[in-house]
Short mmCIF file of C-alpha atoms in Angstrom, two decimals:
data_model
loop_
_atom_site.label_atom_id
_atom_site.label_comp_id
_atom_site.label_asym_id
_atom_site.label_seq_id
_atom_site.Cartn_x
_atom_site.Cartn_y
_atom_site.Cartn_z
CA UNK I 1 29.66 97.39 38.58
CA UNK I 2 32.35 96.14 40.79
CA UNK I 3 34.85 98.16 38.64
CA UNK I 4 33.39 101.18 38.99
CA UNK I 5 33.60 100.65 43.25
CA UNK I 6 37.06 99.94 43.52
CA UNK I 7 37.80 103.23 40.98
CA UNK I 8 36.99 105.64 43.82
CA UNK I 9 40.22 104.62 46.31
CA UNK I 10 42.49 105.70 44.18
CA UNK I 11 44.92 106.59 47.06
CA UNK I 12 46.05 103.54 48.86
CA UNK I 13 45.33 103.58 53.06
CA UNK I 14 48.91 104.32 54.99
CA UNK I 15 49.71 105.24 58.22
CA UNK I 16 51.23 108.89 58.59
CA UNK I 17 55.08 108.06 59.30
CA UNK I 18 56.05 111.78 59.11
CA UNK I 19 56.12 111.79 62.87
CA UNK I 20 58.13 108.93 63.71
CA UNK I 21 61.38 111.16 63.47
CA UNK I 22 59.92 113.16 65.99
CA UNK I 23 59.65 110.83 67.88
CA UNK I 24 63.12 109.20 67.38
CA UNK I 25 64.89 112.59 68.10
CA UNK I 26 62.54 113.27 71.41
CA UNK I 27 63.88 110.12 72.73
CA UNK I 28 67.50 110.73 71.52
CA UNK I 29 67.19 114.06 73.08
CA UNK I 30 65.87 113.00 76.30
CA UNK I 31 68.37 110.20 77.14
CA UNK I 32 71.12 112.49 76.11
CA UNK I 33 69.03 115.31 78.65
CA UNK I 34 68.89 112.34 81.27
CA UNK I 35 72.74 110.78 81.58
CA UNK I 36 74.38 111.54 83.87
CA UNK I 37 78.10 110.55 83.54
CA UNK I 38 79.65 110.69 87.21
CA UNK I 39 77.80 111.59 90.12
CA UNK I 40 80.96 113.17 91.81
CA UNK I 41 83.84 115.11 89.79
CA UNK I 42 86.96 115.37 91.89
CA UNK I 43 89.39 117.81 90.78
CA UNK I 44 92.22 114.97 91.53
CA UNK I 45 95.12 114.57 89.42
CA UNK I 46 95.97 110.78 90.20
CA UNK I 47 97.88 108.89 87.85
CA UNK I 48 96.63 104.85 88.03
CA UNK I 49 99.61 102.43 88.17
CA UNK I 50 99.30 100.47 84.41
CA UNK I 51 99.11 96.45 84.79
CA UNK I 52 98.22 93.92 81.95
CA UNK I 53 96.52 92.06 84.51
CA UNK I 54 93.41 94.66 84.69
CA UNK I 55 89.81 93.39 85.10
CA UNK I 56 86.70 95.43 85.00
CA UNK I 57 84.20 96.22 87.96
CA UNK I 58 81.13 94.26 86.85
CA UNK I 59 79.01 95.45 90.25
CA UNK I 60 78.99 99.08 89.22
CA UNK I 61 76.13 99.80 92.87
CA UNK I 62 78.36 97.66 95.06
CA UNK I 63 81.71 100.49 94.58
CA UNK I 64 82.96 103.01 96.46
CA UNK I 65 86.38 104.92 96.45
CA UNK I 66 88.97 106.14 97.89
CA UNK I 67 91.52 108.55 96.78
CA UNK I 68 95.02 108.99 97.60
CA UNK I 69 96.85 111.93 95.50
CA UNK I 70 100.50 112.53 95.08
CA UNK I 71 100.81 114.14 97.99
CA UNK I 72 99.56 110.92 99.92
CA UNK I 73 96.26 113.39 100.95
CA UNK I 74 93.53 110.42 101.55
CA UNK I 75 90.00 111.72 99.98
CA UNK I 76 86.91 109.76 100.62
CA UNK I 77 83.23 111.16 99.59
CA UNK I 78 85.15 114.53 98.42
CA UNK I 79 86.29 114.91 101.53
CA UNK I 80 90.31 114.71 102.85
CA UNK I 81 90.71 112.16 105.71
CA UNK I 82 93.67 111.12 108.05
CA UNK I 83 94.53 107.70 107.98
CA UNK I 84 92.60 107.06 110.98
CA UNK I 85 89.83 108.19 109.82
CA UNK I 86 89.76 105.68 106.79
CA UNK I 87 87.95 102.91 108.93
CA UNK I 88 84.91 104.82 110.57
CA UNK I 89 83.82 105.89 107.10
CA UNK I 90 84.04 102.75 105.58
CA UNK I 91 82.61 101.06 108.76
CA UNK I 92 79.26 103.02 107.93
CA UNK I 93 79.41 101.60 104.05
CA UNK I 94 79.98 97.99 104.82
CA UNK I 95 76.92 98.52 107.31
CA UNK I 96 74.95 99.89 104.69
CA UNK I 97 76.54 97.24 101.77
CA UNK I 98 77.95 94.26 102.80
CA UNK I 99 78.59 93.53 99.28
CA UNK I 100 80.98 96.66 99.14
CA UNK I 101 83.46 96.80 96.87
CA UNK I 102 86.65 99.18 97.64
CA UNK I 103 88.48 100.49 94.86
CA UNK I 104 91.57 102.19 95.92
CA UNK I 105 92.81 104.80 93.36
CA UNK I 106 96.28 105.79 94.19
CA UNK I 107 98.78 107.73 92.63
CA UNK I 108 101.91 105.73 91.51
CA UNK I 109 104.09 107.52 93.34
CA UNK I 110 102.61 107.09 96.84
CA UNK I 111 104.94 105.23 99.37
CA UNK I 112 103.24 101.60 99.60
CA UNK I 113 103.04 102.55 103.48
CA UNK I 114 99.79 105.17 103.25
CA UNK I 115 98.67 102.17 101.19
CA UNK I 116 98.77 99.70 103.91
CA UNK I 117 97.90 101.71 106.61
CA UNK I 118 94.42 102.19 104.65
CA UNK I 119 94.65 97.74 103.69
CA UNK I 120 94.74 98.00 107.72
CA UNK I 121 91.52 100.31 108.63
CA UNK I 122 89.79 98.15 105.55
CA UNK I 123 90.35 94.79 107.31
CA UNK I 124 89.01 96.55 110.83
CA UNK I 125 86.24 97.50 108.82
CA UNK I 126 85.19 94.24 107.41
CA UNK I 127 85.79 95.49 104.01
CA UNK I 128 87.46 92.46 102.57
CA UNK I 129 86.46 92.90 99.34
CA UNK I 130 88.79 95.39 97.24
CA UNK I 131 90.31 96.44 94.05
CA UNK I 132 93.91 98.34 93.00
CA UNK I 133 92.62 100.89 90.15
CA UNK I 134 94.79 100.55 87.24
CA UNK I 135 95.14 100.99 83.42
CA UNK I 136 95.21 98.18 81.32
CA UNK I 137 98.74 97.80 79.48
CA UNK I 138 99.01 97.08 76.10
CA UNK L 1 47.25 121.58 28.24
CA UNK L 2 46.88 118.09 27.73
CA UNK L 3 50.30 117.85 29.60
CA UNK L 4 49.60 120.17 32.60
CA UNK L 5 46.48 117.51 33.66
CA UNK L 6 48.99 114.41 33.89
CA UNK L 7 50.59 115.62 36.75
CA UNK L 8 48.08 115.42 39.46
CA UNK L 9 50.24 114.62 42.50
CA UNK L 10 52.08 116.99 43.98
CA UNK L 11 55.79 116.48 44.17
CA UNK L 12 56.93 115.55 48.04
CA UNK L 13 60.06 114.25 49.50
CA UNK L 14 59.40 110.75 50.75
CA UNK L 15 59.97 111.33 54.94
CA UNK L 16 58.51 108.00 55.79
CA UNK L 17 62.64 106.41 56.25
CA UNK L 18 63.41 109.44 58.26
CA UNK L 19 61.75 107.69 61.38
CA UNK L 20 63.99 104.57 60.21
CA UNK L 21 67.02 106.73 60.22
CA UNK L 22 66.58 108.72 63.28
CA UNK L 23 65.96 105.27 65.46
CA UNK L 24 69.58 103.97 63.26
CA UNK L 25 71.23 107.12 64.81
CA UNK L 26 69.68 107.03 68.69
CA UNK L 27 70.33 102.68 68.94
CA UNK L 28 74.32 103.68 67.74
CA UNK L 29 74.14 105.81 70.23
CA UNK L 30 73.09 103.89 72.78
CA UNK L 31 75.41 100.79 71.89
CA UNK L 32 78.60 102.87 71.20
CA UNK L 33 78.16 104.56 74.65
CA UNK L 34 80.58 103.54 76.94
CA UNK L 35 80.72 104.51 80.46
CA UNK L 36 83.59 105.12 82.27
CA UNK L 37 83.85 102.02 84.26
CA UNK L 38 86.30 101.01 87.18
CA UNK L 39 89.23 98.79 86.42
CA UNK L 40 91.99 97.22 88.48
CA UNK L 41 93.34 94.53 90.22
CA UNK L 42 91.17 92.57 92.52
CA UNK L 43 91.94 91.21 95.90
CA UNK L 44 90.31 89.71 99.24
CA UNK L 45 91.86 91.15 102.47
CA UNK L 46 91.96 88.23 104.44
CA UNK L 47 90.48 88.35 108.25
CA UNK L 48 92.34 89.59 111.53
CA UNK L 49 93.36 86.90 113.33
CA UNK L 50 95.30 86.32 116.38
CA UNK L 51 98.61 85.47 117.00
CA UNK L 52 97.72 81.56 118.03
CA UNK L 53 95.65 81.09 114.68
CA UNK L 54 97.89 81.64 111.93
CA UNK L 55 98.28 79.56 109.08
CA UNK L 56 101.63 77.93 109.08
CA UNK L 57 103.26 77.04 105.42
CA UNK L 58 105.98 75.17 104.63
CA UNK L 59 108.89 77.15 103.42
CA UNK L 60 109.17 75.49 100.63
CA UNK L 61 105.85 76.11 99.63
CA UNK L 62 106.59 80.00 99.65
CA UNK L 63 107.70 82.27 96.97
CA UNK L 64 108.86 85.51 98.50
CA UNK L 65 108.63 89.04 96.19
CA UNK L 66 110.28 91.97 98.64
CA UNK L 67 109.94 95.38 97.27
CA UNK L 68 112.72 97.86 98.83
CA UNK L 69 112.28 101.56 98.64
CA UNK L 70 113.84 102.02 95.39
CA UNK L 71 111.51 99.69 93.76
CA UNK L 72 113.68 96.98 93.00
CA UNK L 73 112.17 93.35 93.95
CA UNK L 74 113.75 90.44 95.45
CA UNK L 75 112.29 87.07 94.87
CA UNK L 76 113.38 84.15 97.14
CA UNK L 77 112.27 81.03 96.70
CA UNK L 78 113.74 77.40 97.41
CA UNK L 79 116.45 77.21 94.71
CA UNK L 80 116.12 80.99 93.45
CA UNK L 81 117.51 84.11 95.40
CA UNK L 82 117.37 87.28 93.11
CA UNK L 83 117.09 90.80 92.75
CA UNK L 84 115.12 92.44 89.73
CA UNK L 85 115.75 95.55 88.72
CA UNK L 86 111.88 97.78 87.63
CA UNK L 87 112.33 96.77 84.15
CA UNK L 88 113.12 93.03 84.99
CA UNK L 89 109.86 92.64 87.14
CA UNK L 90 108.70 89.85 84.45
CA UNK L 91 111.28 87.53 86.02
CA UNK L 92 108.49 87.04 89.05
CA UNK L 93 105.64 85.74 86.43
CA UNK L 94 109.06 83.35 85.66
CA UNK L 95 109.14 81.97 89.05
CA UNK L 96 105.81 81.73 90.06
CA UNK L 97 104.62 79.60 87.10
CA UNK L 98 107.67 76.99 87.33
CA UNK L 99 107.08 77.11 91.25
CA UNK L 100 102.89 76.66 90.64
CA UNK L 101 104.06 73.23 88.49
CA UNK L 102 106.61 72.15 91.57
CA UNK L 103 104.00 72.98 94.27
CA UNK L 104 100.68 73.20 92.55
CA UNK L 105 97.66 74.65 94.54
CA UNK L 106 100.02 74.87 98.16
CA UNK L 107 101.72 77.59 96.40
CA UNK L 108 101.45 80.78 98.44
CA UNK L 109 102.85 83.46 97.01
CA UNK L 110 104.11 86.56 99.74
CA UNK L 111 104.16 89.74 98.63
CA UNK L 112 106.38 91.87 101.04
CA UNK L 113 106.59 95.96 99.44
CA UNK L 114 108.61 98.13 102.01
CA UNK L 115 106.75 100.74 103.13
CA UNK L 116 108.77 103.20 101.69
CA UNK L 117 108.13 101.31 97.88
CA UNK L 118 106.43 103.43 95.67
CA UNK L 119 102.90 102.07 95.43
CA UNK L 120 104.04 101.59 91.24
CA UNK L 121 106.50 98.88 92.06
CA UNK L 122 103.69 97.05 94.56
CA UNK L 123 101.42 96.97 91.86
CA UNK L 124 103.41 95.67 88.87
CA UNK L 125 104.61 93.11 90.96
CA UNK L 126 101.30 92.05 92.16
CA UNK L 127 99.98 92.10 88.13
CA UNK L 128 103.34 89.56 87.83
CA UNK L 129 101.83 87.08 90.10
CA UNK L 130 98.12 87.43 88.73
CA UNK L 131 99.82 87.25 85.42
CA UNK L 132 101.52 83.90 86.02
CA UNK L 133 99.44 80.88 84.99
CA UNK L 134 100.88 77.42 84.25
CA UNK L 135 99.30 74.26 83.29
CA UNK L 136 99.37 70.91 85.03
CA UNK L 137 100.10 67.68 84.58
CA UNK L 138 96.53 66.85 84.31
CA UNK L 139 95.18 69.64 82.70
CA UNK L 140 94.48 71.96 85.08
CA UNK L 141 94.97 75.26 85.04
CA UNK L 142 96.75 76.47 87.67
CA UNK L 143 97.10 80.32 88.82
CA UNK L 144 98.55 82.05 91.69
CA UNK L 145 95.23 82.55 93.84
CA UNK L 146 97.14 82.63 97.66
CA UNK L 147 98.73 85.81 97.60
CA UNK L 148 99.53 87.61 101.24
CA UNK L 149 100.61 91.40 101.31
CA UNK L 150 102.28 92.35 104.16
CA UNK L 151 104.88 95.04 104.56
CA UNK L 152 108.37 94.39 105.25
CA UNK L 153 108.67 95.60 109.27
CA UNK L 154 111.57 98.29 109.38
CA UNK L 155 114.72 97.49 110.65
#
């Protein structure tokens, strides 16, 4: 008797898998859809000063930049600034972020002078808080 | 015939590891992605302050790196006076760490670029000075932490 019951489920119960690689490959598709690598591109062709000293950025929100190309042409927000000008803008960011963290990327052959007039608007600003880009040196 | 009515499943290719294989290929993915993220050397801009208020130090207390405009340093401290050529910047990492075990943590380190110094010179000497590290008597670690940047005023 009890034979005879278990005879007609011949084919074990499973869950249909076949559409978990759909699934796999949506998601794969839709965070490679969704990244977004850098917010701003600038056309800039700065080469960092190398040190062995580097550290990373670990407060990616609290950064903001400013450029200074061979040419010693000060960029901030993809747009070229005087010198002057350095400490308004960043003014407006420390208001909005105390926390702010300037990272200066400057070309290595800028006179240290364009670098210290901008150390100078950043201390009138109340940005204290900054970082020399680099590379890391092997 | 006997042999056609074995074969009552139809042949398939398994698919149930393909899930398994896909979600191998998106986690690599997501752990082997590595953003672009900012690197450099860190420092706190002290606070304006007026004349009256500034901190005095003790000479001997001071190590002294001037950068001239063609990037050659000059380190002056009590018992050193010397000029480093750009591929003898290491000397300063030298100086620092024997003058951190003299002076321990009243060790202020000055930093004085011309302002005609290319920005290169600045910053390899300032990675010299984070570089340094030297360990005390008691087992502290001691690193150059008081470092002031101000230009060298034109003559």
């Amino acid at each position: 008797m009890r034979k005879s019951i278990i005879r007609r489920y011949k084919e074990p119960a499973e869950i249909p898998t076949a559409s978990t690689a759909d699934i796999a490959f949506l998601l794969i598709l839709f965070f490679m859809v969704t990244t977004v690598f850098r917010a701003t591109t600038l056309h800039l062709k700065i080469k960092l000063p190398q040190a062995r000293s580097t550290e990373r950025i670990l407060m990616r929100r609290n950064v903001s930049y400013i450029w200074v190309d061979i040419n010693s042409k000060i960029y901030i927000d993809d747009h070229v600034v005087t010198s002057d000008m350095v400490g308004g803008k960043v003014t407006q960011k420390v208001w909005d972020n105390p926390e702010l963290i300037t990272v200066l990327k400057v070309d290595e052959t800028v006179n240290y002078g364009v670098v210290d007039q901008i150390l100078d608007q950043l201390k009138e600003a109340k940005a204290f808080r900054i970082t020399f880009a680099s590379e890391q040196r092997r | 015939m006997a042999l056609r009515k074995k074969r009552r499943i139809k042949p398939t290719i398994p698919t149930a590891s393909m899930g398994d294989v896909a979600f191998l290929i998106l986690i690599f993915f997501l752990t082997s992605t590595i953003f672009t993220r900012d690197k450099g050397l860190k420092m706190l801009l002290p606070e304006r302050t007026e004349e009256q208020e500034k901190v005095k130090v003790k000479p001997e207390n001071i190590v002294t790196v001037a950068i001239n405009p063609a990037g050659e340093a000059m380190v002056k401290a009590t018992g050193y006076e010397m000029i480093l050529t750009a591929v003898e910047f290491g000397e300063i990492k030298r100086v620092v760490e024997e003058k951190l075990l003299e002076r321990d943590t009243l060790l202020v380190v000055s930093l004085r670029p011309s302002k005609d110094a290319p920005y290169k010179s600045m910053v390899e000497a300032l990675d010299q000075i984070k570089l340094a590290k030297a360990t005390a008597a008691d087992g502290r670690e001691l690193r150059a932490t008081k470092v002031s940047l101000i230009p060298t005023s034109e003559e």
